[in-house]
Amino acid sequence: MTGRRLCALLTFLPVLLSAAFAGPGQRDLVVWGVNLGPDSKGDQAVIREFGKRHPDINVRVLTMGAGGMDPQKLMTAIVGNVAPDVILQDRFTLSDWASRNAFRPLDDLIARDKGKDPLCPTPEQYYPATWAEASYGGKVYGIPSGADDRILYYNKALFAKHADDLRKAGLDPNRPPKTWSQLLAYGKALTEFNPDGSLKVAGFMPNYGNSWLYMYAFQTDASFMSADGKTCTLDSDYSEEALKFMVDGYDQIGGYERAKAFESGFLQRQNDPFMTGKVAMKIDGNWILDDMSRFHPEIEVGVSEPPVPDDRYELKGHYSKDKDRFVSWIGGFSYGIPKGARNIEDAWTFIKFETSVEGRVLAAKEQKEWDRYLGRSYIPSLAANIEANKIIFEKFKPADAKFAAAIKLHIDMMPVGRIRPATFVGQLLWDNQVRAFEAAAYHKAKIRDALLTSQAIVQKALDDFYSRAKYPVIDLGKVVWIGIAVGLVVLAVIVVWLMRLKLGRLARHEAKWAYLFISPWIVGFLIFTIGPMVASLFFSFTRYDVLNEARFVGLKNFADMGGSDKTMILKSLQNSVYLAAIGVPLSLFTGLAIALLLNTASRGIRIYRTIFYLPAIVPGVASAVLWSWVLTPDPNKGLVNAGWAQTITPWLGASPPAWLNSASWSKDALILMGMWGAGSGMILWLAGLKGVPNTLYEAASIDGANPKQQFWSVTFPMLSPVIFFNTVMGFIGAMQEFDRVYIMRPPSDGSVGPDDSLLTPVFHLFTNGFKYFNMGYASAIAWLIFTIIVILTFGQFKLAPRWVHYEADK
């Protein structure tokens, strides 16, 4: 615990020093997650007003990026006992944090102030779905602030352009679709293709916008979890119906891979494809209206309730009101108090004002004034508070009728909105509904099989959580002291052994100073390398989430790798084997070929060597971002596919690949990038070539060897140590692939690349350790990777004497 807290103290030193900036007699209130950008003048105004009303409180706002899907900073702060007082947290993640006792329940504060403080929040003030999403286990862990839901947006200009096509299909160009079958029919009629078969205009892409399987499954009345929260019900007839609709929607426009390639050329904001006429319909949230009014106020946009399954729409008598036939999906953020917060009362006072009707209306007023000052239209954000939404719409609704209609529909859909299950496996469930969708959309698995596979992964996590009590708790404090004691004993044994060595006076004197000079490295190696490795080995036999006590589970983590997680482990290993088997030889060949070309004394050769070496000094992150652009599937934007379309397509008729958006080509994209960086190995190849004595080539020439024979009989044997070194390091690098995948993977927010085609063992380790906080299992994966690397390296060293030749060999 001491080491983790020291790390956290260093990480959040600015927070600890914030008191130095407070005024006399002020108390610091540290708030995380609030955006301080120009588009958040409203929230800034609320904070200023709060400061005026409470001059004894100094509000310190840090954006930190900790409120969304990147929880590492918050975890570190809580463990290091430097947690913020308030955090703006995605409501979807609250239940996960609450299950690990990382957030403070607010029920006692609500009960104390209810009826006494007019700003005290109560459930009836909020849309039921938003309050339920901020609750877990019967307790409230956050007070909802903003809210967003989804409706159908459609481009009326495209409807008018394709009016004849729509009428031929029996559709009305003057009204939007209301059912799934109508939505597919409209989408098919509105879709346009280029001569080469690629998409020119997409009528409708089920997952473009913000819908996912959740949206469509909610419309079939699917529930992803049982009522008691102990069983995952992802694999159901309802979910299957929803997923089939999504797959059908992509199949009718040429398949999911073609659609993803089309999406890769999309730009955002003023170049949003819906606004520029490349997408006719999409299901999306109210946030898109701001860019729409700012950059394309002339757009002929229409809105409608999200289309529902045909049988649901036709059961008019089954619903009390016509609008109840429709279903939306609500999300948003909440203000909560993390575990370890030092200033509970001030935090609660701040949350009450920030989330109140007064606070939300003040934010809307100030944001509108700011937008008017900049000369742009104001589109109000939606609140989770029912009264606040009503007042904001009445006072600040857009002057443009089409945008006002959109906001009004979003508000009307709030009562029929549904939420993602409030469960501690929420993030895991999210990731696996993405995996199920992609496996089905890419036709890598049948729909039911894809759902069943994903459900099994989530169910395993549920079963582990509810069976944790049967495993004994480990006192980590005692373990740490035992580890220190063992380390001191080992150190004492080494010191005694060194002292008993029979060395002369001069040798003993030199040894003493030698050990003194290398002691900083030795101490660092023991503390920062050996120490964490031993700790990782220990945690591999435990269930540990960092925030709570560790429980000893024996070999269960290792058994799970061959059991419940076998599919993911095998897929990650298969991807690494592909990268090693294909990528390493190609990189070796490319590096050697470049070195052979540059191993001359030609004029300007140093310039060429520098040029080829330049990729080696480009930072890995910058290189990955660069190649993400270069490999954009759209020939009009991606450099590689632009060349492909001009050369290969006219000759062979082969369309450019989708690269990172393709389950088949994504790994090849990494290999291509690796070949671009082969210049780093060129230095070793050149050194090896320079080390080959000319006398050997002269002797070979006298014996009548031609250049090809000289290469295989002289150059290759003399380069075998370099080949061996590069091969070993290449295989190790393939097993440890992480940074490029982390940067280059398409933002599907679930699977790692299309259908997990970029999943690697280290990335799987990272996901389990720092996304799901399953540190015990992540440690077990680390030791699996270590074992595989050791075995591969040992095997290469055993085979090396058969083909690697050194000058000292006889």
mmCIF file of N, CA and C in Angstrom, residues 534-615:
data_model
loop_
_atom_site.group_PDB
_atom_site.id
_atom_site.type_symbol
_atom_site.label_atom_id
_atom_site.label_comp_id
_atom_site.label_asym_id
_atom_site.label_seq_id
_atom_site.Cartn_x
_atom_site.Cartn_y
_atom_site.Cartn_z
ATOM 1 N N VAL A 534 8.016 -10.300 -8.519
ATOM 2 C CA VAL A 534 7.618 -11.185 -7.415
ATOM 3 C C VAL A 534 6.193 -10.868 -6.969
ATOM 4 N N ALA A 535 5.872 -9.565 -6.885
ATOM 5 C CA ALA A 535 4.512 -9.177 -6.497
ATOM 6 C C ALA A 535 3.498 -9.681 -7.520
ATOM 7 N N SER A 536 3.847 -9.586 -8.803
ATOM 8 C CA SER A 536 2.955 -10.077 -9.852
ATOM 9 C C SER A 536 2.746 -11.580 -9.726
ATOM 10 N N LEU A 537 3.800 -12.306 -9.427
ATOM 11 C CA LEU A 537 3.665 -13.754 -9.248
ATOM 12 C C LEU A 537 2.733 -14.057 -8.083
ATOM 13 N N PHE A 538 2.869 -13.304 -7.008
ATOM 14 C CA PHE A 538 1.996 -13.504 -5.845
ATOM 15 C C PHE A 538 0.543 -13.207 -6.208
ATOM 16 N N PHE A 539 0.301 -12.075 -6.865
ATOM 17 C CA PHE A 539 -1.073 -11.683 -7.191
ATOM 18 C C PHE A 539 -1.704 -12.595 -8.235
ATOM 19 N N SER A 540 -0.895 -13.321 -8.988
ATOM 20 C CA SER A 540 -1.459 -14.238 -9.983
ATOM 21 C C SER A 540 -2.229 -15.378 -9.327
ATOM 22 N N PHE A 541 -2.045 -15.571 -8.036
ATOM 23 C CA PHE A 541 -2.780 -16.596 -7.293
ATOM 24 C C PHE A 541 -3.913 -15.988 -6.470
ATOM 25 N N THR A 542 -4.273 -14.740 -6.781
ATOM 26 C CA THR A 542 -5.299 -14.062 -5.997
ATOM 27 C C THR A 542 -6.379 -13.463 -6.891
ATOM 28 N N ARG A 543 -7.474 -13.066 -6.263
ATOM 29 C CA ARG A 543 -8.473 -12.208 -6.881
ATOM 30 C C ARG A 543 -8.301 -10.848 -6.222
ATOM 31 N N TYR A 544 -7.933 -9.849 -7.018
ATOM 32 C CA TYR A 544 -7.540 -8.558 -6.441
ATOM 33 C C TYR A 544 -7.938 -7.439 -7.388
ATOM 34 N N ASP A 545 -8.627 -6.429 -6.866
ATOM 35 C CA ASP A 545 -9.062 -5.305 -7.700
ATOM 36 C C ASP A 545 -8.412 -3.985 -7.295
ATOM 37 N N VAL A 546 -7.373 -4.032 -6.481
ATOM 38 C CA VAL A 546 -6.595 -2.880 -6.017
ATOM 39 C C VAL A 546 -7.313 -2.122 -4.910
ATOM 40 N N LEU A 547 -8.626 -1.900 -5.058
ATOM 41 C CA LEU A 547 -9.355 -1.080 -4.103
ATOM 42 C C LEU A 547 -9.811 -1.850 -2.869
ATOM 43 N N ASN A 548 -9.838 -3.179 -2.967
ATOM 44 C CA ASN A 548 -10.295 -3.995 -1.845
ATOM 45 C C ASN A 548 -9.274 -5.085 -1.543
ATOM 46 N N GLU A 549 -9.575 -5.849 -0.492
ATOM 47 C CA GLU A 549 -8.639 -6.885 -0.055
ATOM 48 C C GLU A 549 -8.445 -7.954 -1.120
ATOM 49 N N ALA A 550 -7.267 -8.556 -1.117
ATOM 50 C CA ALA A 550 -6.972 -9.659 -2.037
ATOM 51 C C ALA A 550 -7.459 -10.967 -1.420
ATOM 52 N N ARG A 551 -7.911 -11.870 -2.272
ATOM 53 C CA ARG A 551 -8.366 -13.187 -1.825
ATOM 54 C C ARG A 551 -7.588 -14.257 -2.562
ATOM 55 N N PHE A 552 -7.124 -15.231 -1.835
ATOM 56 C CA PHE A 552 -6.315 -16.307 -2.413
ATOM 57 C C PHE A 552 -7.215 -17.295 -3.146
ATOM 58 N N VAL A 553 -6.924 -17.480 -4.467
ATOM 59 C CA VAL A 553 -7.741 -18.392 -5.278
ATOM 60 C C VAL A 553 -6.914 -19.532 -5.857
ATOM 61 N N GLY A 554 -5.656 -19.638 -5.475
ATOM 62 C CA GLY A 554 -4.820 -20.724 -5.956
ATOM 63 C C GLY A 554 -4.539 -20.628 -7.448
ATOM 64 N N LEU A 555 -4.732 -21.730 -8.145
ATOM 65 C CA LEU A 555 -4.441 -21.794 -9.583
ATOM 66 C C LEU A 555 -5.653 -21.436 -10.449
ATOM 67 N N LYS A 556 -6.674 -20.861 -9.840
ATOM 68 C CA LYS A 556 -7.902 -20.577 -10.578
ATOM 69 C C LYS A 556 -7.666 -19.647 -11.771
ATOM 70 N N ASN A 557 -6.857 -18.609 -11.591
ATOM 71 C CA ASN A 557 -6.598 -17.675 -12.687
ATOM 72 C C ASN A 557 -5.969 -18.385 -13.879
ATOM 73 N N PHE A 558 -5.050 -19.292 -13.602
ATOM 74 C CA PHE A 558 -4.405 -20.031 -14.692
ATOM 75 C C PHE A 558 -5.376 -21.027 -15.325
ATOM 76 N N ALA A 559 -6.249 -21.597 -14.506
ATOM 77 C CA ALA A 559 -7.253 -22.512 -15.052
ATOM 78 C C ALA A 559 -8.243 -21.766 -15.951
ATOM 79 N N ASP A 560 -8.571 -20.536 -15.576
ATOM 80 C CA ASP A 560 -9.521 -19.753 -16.373
ATOM 81 C C ASP A 560 -8.969 -19.468 -17.769
ATOM 82 N N MET A 561 -7.647 -19.355 -17.887
ATOM 83 C CA MET A 561 -7.059 -19.098 -19.205
ATOM 84 C C MET A 561 -7.303 -20.254 -20.156
ATOM 85 N N GLY A 562 -7.434 -21.432 -19.627
ATOM 86 C CA GLY A 562 -7.731 -22.591 -20.452
ATOM 87 C C GLY A 562 -9.186 -22.997 -20.407
ATOM 88 N N GLY A 563 -9.995 -22.191 -19.684
ATOM 89 C CA GLY A 563 -11.402 -22.506 -19.549
ATOM 90 C C GLY A 563 -12.285 -21.403 -20.079
ATOM 91 N N SER A 564 -12.808 -20.568 -19.150
ATOM 92 C CA SER A 564 -13.780 -19.542 -19.539
ATOM 93 C C SER A 564 -13.199 -18.486 -20.462
ATOM 94 N N ASP A 565 -11.898 -18.226 -20.354
ATOM 95 C CA ASP A 565 -11.287 -17.186 -21.189
ATOM 96 C C ASP A 565 -10.451 -17.800 -22.316
ATOM 97 N N LYS A 566 -10.664 -19.051 -22.592
ATOM 98 C CA LYS A 566 -9.852 -19.753 -23.586
ATOM 99 C C LYS A 566 -9.951 -19.097 -24.964
ATOM 100 N N THR A 567 -11.158 -18.677 -25.340
ATOM 101 C CA THR A 567 -11.356 -18.086 -26.675
ATOM 102 C C THR A 567 -10.525 -16.829 -26.851
ATOM 103 N N MET A 568 -10.553 -15.945 -25.849
ATOM 104 C CA MET A 568 -9.822 -14.687 -25.943
ATOM 105 C C MET A 568 -8.314 -14.912 -25.893
ATOM 106 N N ILE A 569 -7.880 -15.831 -25.041
ATOM 107 C CA ILE A 569 -6.446 -16.121 -24.942
ATOM 108 C C ILE A 569 -5.932 -16.694 -26.258
ATOM 109 N N LEU A 570 -6.665 -17.667 -26.814
ATOM 110 C CA LEU A 570 -6.231 -18.276 -28.070
ATOM 111 C C LEU A 570 -6.216 -17.262 -29.213
ATOM 112 N N LYS A 571 -7.227 -16.391 -29.238
ATOM 113 C CA LYS A 571 -7.278 -15.391 -30.310
ATOM 114 C C LYS A 571 -6.094 -14.438 -30.203
ATOM 115 N N SER A 572 -5.766 -14.016 -28.985
ATOM 116 C CA SER A 572 -4.631 -13.109 -28.811
ATOM 117 C C SER A 572 -3.318 -13.781 -29.202
ATOM 118 N N LEU A 573 -3.173 -15.062 -28.846
ATOM 119 C CA LEU A 573 -1.949 -15.789 -29.204
ATOM 120 C C LEU A 573 -1.876 -16.026 -30.714
ATOM 121 N N GLN A 574 -3.015 -16.335 -31.331
ATOM 122 C CA GLN A 574 -3.028 -16.529 -32.781
ATOM 123 C C GLN A 574 -2.626 -15.251 -33.513
ATOM 124 N N ASN A 575 -3.112 -14.112 -33.027
ATOM 125 C CA ASN A 575 -2.728 -12.844 -33.643
ATOM 126 C C ASN A 575 -1.230 -12.588 -33.496
ATOM 127 N N SER A 576 -0.678 -12.916 -32.331
ATOM 128 C CA SER A 576 0.758 -12.722 -32.116
ATOM 129 C C SER A 576 1.580 -13.671 -32.978
ATOM 130 N N VAL A 577 1.110 -14.908 -33.115
ATOM 131 C CA VAL A 577 1.821 -15.869 -33.967
ATOM 132 C C VAL A 577 1.820 -15.384 -35.412
ATOM 133 N N TYR A 578 0.712 -14.829 -35.862
ATOM 134 C CA TYR A 578 0.645 -14.300 -37.231
ATOM 135 C C TYR A 578 1.643 -13.152 -37.405
ATOM 136 N N LEU A 579 1.663 -12.240 -36.442
ATOM 137 C CA LEU A 579 2.587 -11.110 -36.523
ATOM 138 C C LEU A 579 4.032 -11.585 -36.509
ATOM 139 N N ALA A 580 4.301 -12.636 -35.719
ATOM 140 C CA ALA A 580 5.665 -13.146 -35.644
ATOM 141 C C ALA A 580 6.040 -13.938 -36.895
ATOM 142 N N ALA A 581 5.149 -14.812 -37.344
ATOM 143 C CA ALA A 581 5.465 -15.692 -38.466
ATOM 144 C C ALA A 581 5.566 -14.938 -39.790
ATOM 145 N N ILE A 582 4.756 -13.903 -39.956
ATOM 146 C CA ILE A 582 4.767 -13.136 -41.203
ATOM 147 C C ILE A 582 5.582 -11.854 -41.058
ATOM 148 N N GLY A 583 5.360 -11.150 -39.979
ATOM 149 C CA GLY A 583 5.994 -9.849 -39.823
ATOM 150 C C GLY A 583 7.487 -9.899 -39.584
ATOM 151 N N VAL A 584 7.938 -10.830 -38.739
ATOM 152 C CA VAL A 584 9.367 -10.878 -38.419
ATOM 153 C C VAL A 584 10.216 -11.226 -39.648
ATOM 154 N N PRO A 585 9.896 -12.278 -40.405
ATOM 155 C CA PRO A 585 10.704 -12.553 -41.613
ATOM 156 C C PRO A 585 10.685 -11.403 -42.622
ATOM 157 N N LEU A 586 9.515 -10.782 -42.823
ATOM 158 C CA LEU A 586 9.451 -9.671 -43.766
ATOM 159 C C LEU A 586 10.299 -8.491 -43.296
ATOM 160 N N SER A 587 10.260 -8.206 -42.007
ATOM 161 C CA SER A 587 11.065 -7.107 -41.482
ATOM 162 C C SER A 587 12.554 -7.420 -41.600
ATOM 163 N N LEU A 588 12.920 -8.686 -41.336
ATOM 164 C CA LEU A 588 14.331 -9.076 -41.482
ATOM 165 C C LEU A 588 14.781 -8.933 -42.933
ATOM 166 N N PHE A 589 13.956 -9.421 -43.844
ATOM 167 C CA PHE A 589 14.312 -9.348 -45.261
ATOM 168 C C PHE A 589 14.414 -7.896 -45.725
ATOM 169 N N THR A 590 13.449 -7.076 -45.307
ATOM 170 C CA THR A 590 13.463 -5.667 -45.720
ATOM 171 C C THR A 590 14.690 -4.958 -45.185
ATOM 172 N N GLY A 591 14.992 -5.166 -43.904
ATOM 173 C CA GLY A 591 16.166 -4.520 -43.315
ATOM 174 C C GLY A 591 17.454 -4.946 -43.984
ATOM 175 N N LEU A 592 17.585 -6.250 -44.266
ATOM 176 C CA LEU A 592 18.791 -6.747 -44.921
ATOM 177 C C LEU A 592 18.897 -6.213 -46.349
ATOM 178 N N ALA A 593 17.756 -6.170 -47.049
ATOM 179 C CA ALA A 593 17.775 -5.663 -48.421
ATOM 180 C C ALA A 593 18.223 -4.210 -48.456
ATOM 181 N N ILE A 594 17.707 -3.409 -47.526
ATOM 182 C CA ILE A 594 18.115 -1.999 -47.463
ATOM 183 C C ILE A 594 19.597 -1.888 -47.150
ATOM 184 N N ALA A 595 20.065 -2.709 -46.204
ATOM 185 C CA ALA A 595 21.480 -2.659 -45.822
ATOM 186 C C ALA A 595 22.387 -3.038 -46.992
ATOM 187 N N LEU A 596 21.986 -4.043 -47.761
ATOM 188 C CA LEU A 596 22.792 -4.448 -48.920
ATOM 189 C C LEU A 596 22.865 -3.326 -49.958
ATOM 190 N N LEU A 597 21.743 -2.610 -50.125
ATOM 191 C CA LEU A 597 21.733 -1.499 -51.069
ATOM 192 C C LEU A 597 22.607 -0.342 -50.594
ATOM 193 N N LEU A 598 22.674 -0.166 -49.292
ATOM 194 C CA LEU A 598 23.398 0.977 -48.736
ATOM 195 C C LEU A 598 24.825 0.628 -48.327
ATOM 196 N N ASN A 599 25.204 -0.610 -48.533
ATOM 197 C CA ASN A 599 26.565 -1.028 -48.166
ATOM 198 C C ASN A 599 27.534 -0.759 -49.318
ATOM 199 N N THR A 600 27.560 0.481 -49.741
ATOM 200 C CA THR A 600 28.455 0.884 -50.822
ATOM 201 C C THR A 600 29.121 2.197 -50.444
ATOM 202 N N ALA A 601 30.075 2.575 -51.243
ATOM 203 C CA ALA A 601 30.776 3.839 -51.007
ATOM 204 C C ALA A 601 30.346 4.893 -52.020
ATOM 205 N N SER A 602 29.082 4.790 -52.489
ATOM 206 C CA SER A 602 28.588 5.725 -53.487
ATOM 207 C C SER A 602 28.470 7.132 -52.906
ATOM 208 N N ARG A 603 28.450 8.087 -53.803
ATOM 209 C CA ARG A 603 28.331 9.476 -53.392
ATOM 210 C C ARG A 603 26.940 9.731 -52.786
ATOM 211 N N GLY A 604 26.924 10.410 -51.648
ATOM 212 C CA GLY A 604 25.671 10.737 -50.977
ATOM 213 C C GLY A 604 25.049 9.584 -50.227
ATOM 214 N N ILE A 605 25.794 8.490 -50.036
ATOM 215 C CA ILE A 605 25.221 7.310 -49.389
ATOM 216 C C ILE A 605 24.810 7.595 -47.953
ATOM 217 N N ARG A 606 25.524 8.545 -47.291
ATOM 218 C CA ARG A 606 25.177 8.866 -45.899
ATOM 219 C C ARG A 606 23.794 9.512 -45.816
ATOM 220 N N ILE A 607 23.452 10.281 -46.825
ATOM 221 C CA ILE A 607 22.126 10.911 -46.841
ATOM 222 C C ILE A 607 21.038 9.838 -46.943
ATOM 223 N N TYR A 608 21.257 8.854 -47.812
ATOM 224 C CA TYR A 608 20.272 7.782 -47.962
ATOM 225 C C TYR A 608 20.151 6.963 -46.672
ATOM 226 N N ARG A 609 21.305 6.710 -46.033
ATOM 227 C CA ARG A 609 21.261 5.967 -44.776
ATOM 228 C C ARG A 609 20.463 6.725 -43.725
ATOM 229 N N THR A 610 20.636 8.028 -43.672
ATOM 230 C CA THR A 610 19.894 8.847 -42.719
ATOM 231 C C THR A 610 18.400 8.795 -43.000
ATOM 232 N N ILE A 611 18.043 8.883 -44.277
ATOM 233 C CA ILE A 611 16.629 8.867 -44.656
ATOM 234 C C ILE A 611 15.974 7.550 -44.247
ATOM 235 N N PHE A 612 16.656 6.446 -44.499
ATOM 236 C CA PHE A 612 16.080 5.144 -44.165
ATOM 237 C C PHE A 612 16.027 4.920 -42.651
ATOM 238 N N TYR A 613 16.902 5.612 -41.925
ATOM 239 C CA TYR A 613 16.924 5.429 -40.470
ATOM 240 C C TYR A 613 15.911 6.330 -39.768
ATOM 241 N N LEU A 614 15.450 7.379 -40.428
ATOM 242 C CA LEU A 614 14.559 8.347 -39.798
ATOM 243 C C LEU A 614 13.334 7.719 -39.126
ATOM 244 N N PRO A 615 12.653 6.716 -39.741
ATOM 245 C CA PRO A 615 11.487 6.135 -39.053
ATOM 246 C C PRO A 615 11.798 5.576 -37.676
#
